[in-house]
Amino acid sequence: MTGPNVSEVTDHCNVSNAATYEVLAWVVVVQFVLGLPLNLSVLYVFIFRFKFWKNRSVFLFNIVAADFLLVACLPSKAYSYTLGQRRNPNYSLCKAMHFMLFLNRGASIAFLVTLSLDRYFNVVHLGRRNFVKALKKSPQISVVIWLLLLPLAIPATLQTFECCNSLGRNGTYNQNITDIFRETVFFTQIILPFIVLLYCTVCIVHRLKKKTVGEKAKLRRAMYVVVSVVVIFSVCFLPSTVARVALLTVRIRGWEEMEEVVVQFYDALMVLSYTDCLLDPLVYCFCYSGFKDAYLDTFCPAFLYQRLRKDGTQTTTNTTTTSKGRSTSLPMIEKLQV
């Protein structure tokens, strides 16, 4: 390994239980094997069949792009675990991987929350000017969001994030400031969006209870979108956040024996957070039924697609029968949006 402060970085990066990290390495490999073709196929549909730039789904495409970049980082993580280390042994590559992981994580969260806010304004404040809808139509806004996320990913490259050697280990003043800033970014990136999502979900459900039967089918789709995002947060992001609190607590208190156990739980839950790239396609299906039709039409065998479409037609409500005559490759987004 090369780079500055080598001894500081490597002190606590060797794994304490090789068997645990062998299992985690295989889990990451499975995520990569499943996530790569899934996200490549979703990218293909968004670009060549769904034509996201015409269907006002630029934000969804950015979530797909973030997931794909996350999947591209997974082989490095699996390789590190097989070597018995908690991060890549190459200092420069380690920093690059952390930067990419944090950037893509932040982008996925930002665009998922923006999508939920759009559904919230369309349901709870229907009739008022929805600034989110105006923003999501512009590719330039997506570029701005990526640029704003760049500074938030930089703290992960200042010191090795997993090993976190200085915080609670009598580090220098500058090291402590760096660690505190990094941890603040990490927790804020998860906790604030989750509070926003919970608020949007409660408001949409409350609004749904007040609506008449004829309006509920459309609003229920909006509720599914927001609830699916909350589920992704609850499964992928919140557990690692709680584990991070436990890890920092035992380190600050100096409980070294307990730290060895907590570190393994934290790393396992961080690996669980990478499952986000496998769950996000559910959000796309809830957002636009046309995406699901285009995906099945592209990758399912003809006989299976016809059977699925026939079964879906039999259970379709009156609110969706107007979509029968459209081409699956070019869904009518305006009629499907909430």
PDB file of N, CA and C in Angstrom, residues 3-36:
ATOM      1  N   GLY A   3       0.964   5.741   0.028  1.00  0.00           N
ATOM      2  CA  GLY A   3       0.192   6.922   0.392  1.00  0.00           C
ATOM      3  C   GLY A   3       0.636   7.448   1.734  1.00  0.00           C
ATOM      4  N   PRO A   4       0.162   8.605   2.114  1.00  0.00           N
ATOM      5  CA  PRO A   4       0.576   9.219   3.361  1.00  0.00           C
ATOM      6  C   PRO A   4      -0.086   8.562   4.545  1.00  0.00           C
ATOM      7  N   ASN A   5       0.616   8.665   5.718  1.00  0.00           N
ATOM      8  CA  ASN A   5       0.073   8.164   6.967  1.00  0.00           C
ATOM      9  C   ASN A   5      -0.335   6.707   6.870  1.00  0.00           C
ATOM     10  N   VAL A   6       0.530   5.883   6.293  1.00  0.00           N
ATOM     11  CA  VAL A   6       0.197   4.492   6.057  1.00  0.00           C
ATOM     12  C   VAL A   6      -0.073   3.766   7.358  1.00  0.00           C
ATOM     13  N   SER A   7       0.771   4.004   8.368  1.00  0.00           N
ATOM     14  CA  SER A   7       0.601   3.284   9.612  1.00  0.00           C
ATOM     15  C   SER A   7      -0.721   3.606  10.284  1.00  0.00           C
ATOM     16  N   GLU A   8      -1.167   4.872  10.147  1.00  0.00           N
ATOM     17  CA  GLU A   8      -2.433   5.255  10.746  1.00  0.00           C
ATOM     18  C   GLU A   8      -3.603   4.586  10.052  1.00  0.00           C
ATOM     19  N   VAL A   9      -3.482   4.405   8.729  1.00  0.00           N
ATOM     20  CA  VAL A   9      -4.600   3.878   7.980  1.00  0.00           C
ATOM     21  C   VAL A   9      -4.757   2.378   8.177  1.00  0.00           C
ATOM     22  N   THR A  10      -3.643   1.659   8.362  1.00  0.00           N
ATOM     23  CA  THR A  10      -3.707   0.205   8.359  1.00  0.00           C
ATOM     24  C   THR A  10      -3.874  -0.407   9.744  1.00  0.00           C
ATOM     25  N   ASP A  11      -3.750   0.378  10.812  1.00  0.00           N
ATOM     26  CA  ASP A  11      -3.783  -0.188  12.158  1.00  0.00           C
ATOM     27  C   ASP A  11      -5.039  -1.012  12.417  1.00  0.00           C
ATOM     28  N   HIS A  12      -6.177  -0.521  11.996  1.00  0.00           N
ATOM     29  CA  HIS A  12      -7.437  -1.141  12.352  1.00  0.00           C
ATOM     30  C   HIS A  12      -8.224  -1.579  11.108  1.00  0.00           C
ATOM     31  N   CYS A  13      -7.554  -1.777  10.017  1.00  0.00           N
ATOM     32  CA  CYS A  13      -8.250  -2.152   8.785  1.00  0.00           C
ATOM     33  C   CYS A  13      -8.179  -3.639   8.500  1.00  0.00           C
ATOM     34  N   ASN A  14      -7.303  -4.370   9.156  1.00  0.00           N
ATOM     35  CA  ASN A  14      -7.279  -5.815   8.983  1.00  0.00           C
ATOM     36  C   ASN A  14      -8.471  -6.430   9.702  1.00  0.00           C
ATOM     37  N   VAL A  15      -9.112  -7.409   9.075  1.00  0.00           N
ATOM     38  CA  VAL A  15     -10.324  -8.003   9.636  1.00  0.00           C
ATOM     39  C   VAL A  15      -9.958  -8.886  10.823  1.00  0.00           C
ATOM     40  N   SER A  16     -10.859  -8.927  11.799  1.00  0.00           N
ATOM     41  CA  SER A  16     -10.630  -9.737  12.993  1.00  0.00           C
ATOM     42  C   SER A  16     -11.185 -11.148  12.839  1.00  0.00           C
ATOM     43  N   ASN A  17     -12.098 -11.334  11.890  1.00  0.00           N
ATOM     44  CA  ASN A  17     -12.705 -12.653  11.660  1.00  0.00           C
ATOM     45  C   ASN A  17     -12.755 -12.885  10.157  1.00  0.00           C
ATOM     46  N   ALA A  18     -11.791 -13.637   9.641  1.00  0.00           N
ATOM     47  CA  ALA A  18     -11.687 -13.827   8.188  1.00  0.00           C
ATOM     48  C   ALA A  18     -12.913 -14.526   7.616  1.00  0.00           C
ATOM     49  N   ALA A  19     -13.505 -15.455   8.381  1.00  0.00           N
ATOM     50  CA  ALA A  19     -14.658 -16.204   7.876  1.00  0.00           C
ATOM     51  C   ALA A  19     -15.839 -15.279   7.606  1.00  0.00           C
ATOM     52  N   THR A  20     -16.059 -14.313   8.495  1.00  0.00           N
ATOM     53  CA  THR A  20     -17.163 -13.367   8.303  1.00  0.00           C
ATOM     54  C   THR A  20     -17.004 -12.585   7.013  1.00  0.00           C
ATOM     55  N   TYR A  21     -15.791 -12.154   6.742  1.00  0.00           N
ATOM     56  CA  TYR A  21     -15.569 -11.317   5.563  1.00  0.00           C
ATOM     57  C   TYR A  21     -15.498 -12.144   4.278  1.00  0.00           C
ATOM     58  N   GLU A  22     -15.210 -13.417   4.407  1.00  0.00           N
ATOM     59  CA  GLU A  22     -15.338 -14.293   3.240  1.00  0.00           C
ATOM     60  C   GLU A  22     -16.802 -14.383   2.820  1.00  0.00           C
ATOM     61  N   VAL A  23     -17.684 -14.512   3.819  1.00  0.00           N
ATOM     62  CA  VAL A  23     -19.122 -14.552   3.520  1.00  0.00           C
ATOM     63  C   VAL A  23     -19.571 -13.222   2.926  1.00  0.00           C
ATOM     64  N   LEU A  24     -19.121 -12.116   3.514  1.00  0.00           N
ATOM     65  CA  LEU A  24     -19.500 -10.808   2.981  1.00  0.00           C
ATOM     66  C   LEU A  24     -18.992 -10.613   1.560  1.00  0.00           C
ATOM     67  N   ALA A  25     -17.795 -11.135   1.286  1.00  0.00           N
ATOM     68  CA  ALA A  25     -17.251 -11.029  -0.072  1.00  0.00           C
ATOM     69  C   ALA A  25     -18.169 -11.736  -1.066  1.00  0.00           C
ATOM     70  N   TRP A  26     -18.657 -12.916  -0.705  1.00  0.00           N
ATOM     71  CA  TRP A  26     -19.560 -13.641  -1.599  1.00  0.00           C
ATOM     72  C   TRP A  26     -20.894 -12.926  -1.748  1.00  0.00           C
ATOM     73  N   VAL A  27     -21.368 -12.285  -0.664  1.00  0.00           N
ATOM     74  CA  VAL A  27     -22.610 -11.514  -0.763  1.00  0.00           C
ATOM     75  C   VAL A  27     -22.436 -10.359  -1.749  1.00  0.00           C
ATOM     76  N   VAL A  28     -21.295  -9.680  -1.664  1.00  0.00           N
ATOM     77  CA  VAL A  28     -21.025  -8.572  -2.591  1.00  0.00           C
ATOM     78  C   VAL A  28     -20.932  -9.092  -4.022  1.00  0.00           C
ATOM     79  N   VAL A  29     -20.320 -10.262  -4.198  1.00  0.00           N
ATOM     80  CA  VAL A  29     -20.232 -10.855  -5.539  1.00  0.00           C
ATOM     81  C   VAL A  29     -21.623 -11.145  -6.087  1.00  0.00           C
ATOM     82  N   VAL A  30     -22.496 -11.681  -5.251  1.00  0.00           N
ATOM     83  CA  VAL A  30     -23.872 -11.956  -5.688  1.00  0.00           C
ATOM     84  C   VAL A  30     -24.577 -10.654  -6.056  1.00  0.00           C
ATOM     85  N   GLN A  31     -24.392  -9.609  -5.247  1.00  0.00           N
ATOM     86  CA  GLN A  31     -24.993  -8.314  -5.575  1.00  0.00           C
ATOM     87  C   GLN A  31     -24.489  -7.800  -6.913  1.00  0.00           C
ATOM     88  N   PHE A  32     -23.202  -8.001  -7.174  1.00  0.00           N
ATOM     89  CA  PHE A  32     -22.641  -7.543  -8.452  1.00  0.00           C
ATOM     90  C   PHE A  32     -23.189  -8.364  -9.615  1.00  0.00           C
ATOM     91  N   VAL A  33     -23.241  -9.686  -9.444  1.00  0.00           N
ATOM     92  CA  VAL A  33     -23.711 -10.568 -10.518  1.00  0.00           C
ATOM     93  C   VAL A  33     -25.176 -10.284 -10.847  1.00  0.00           C
ATOM     94  N   LEU A  34     -25.980  -9.995  -9.831  1.00  0.00           N
ATOM     95  CA  LEU A  34     -27.389  -9.675 -10.072  1.00  0.00           C
ATOM     96  C   LEU A  34     -27.569  -8.221 -10.515  1.00  0.00           C
ATOM     97  N   GLY A  35     -26.795  -7.337  -9.909  1.00  0.00           N
ATOM     98  CA  GLY A  35     -26.997  -5.919 -10.165  1.00  0.00           C
ATOM     99  C   GLY A  35     -26.502  -5.451 -11.516  1.00  0.00           C
ATOM    100  N   LEU A  36     -25.413  -6.046 -12.023  1.00  0.00           N
ATOM    101  CA  LEU A  36     -24.864  -5.585 -13.300  1.00  0.00           C
ATOM    102  C   LEU A  36     -25.835  -5.807 -14.454  1.00  0.00           C
TER     103      LEU A  36
END
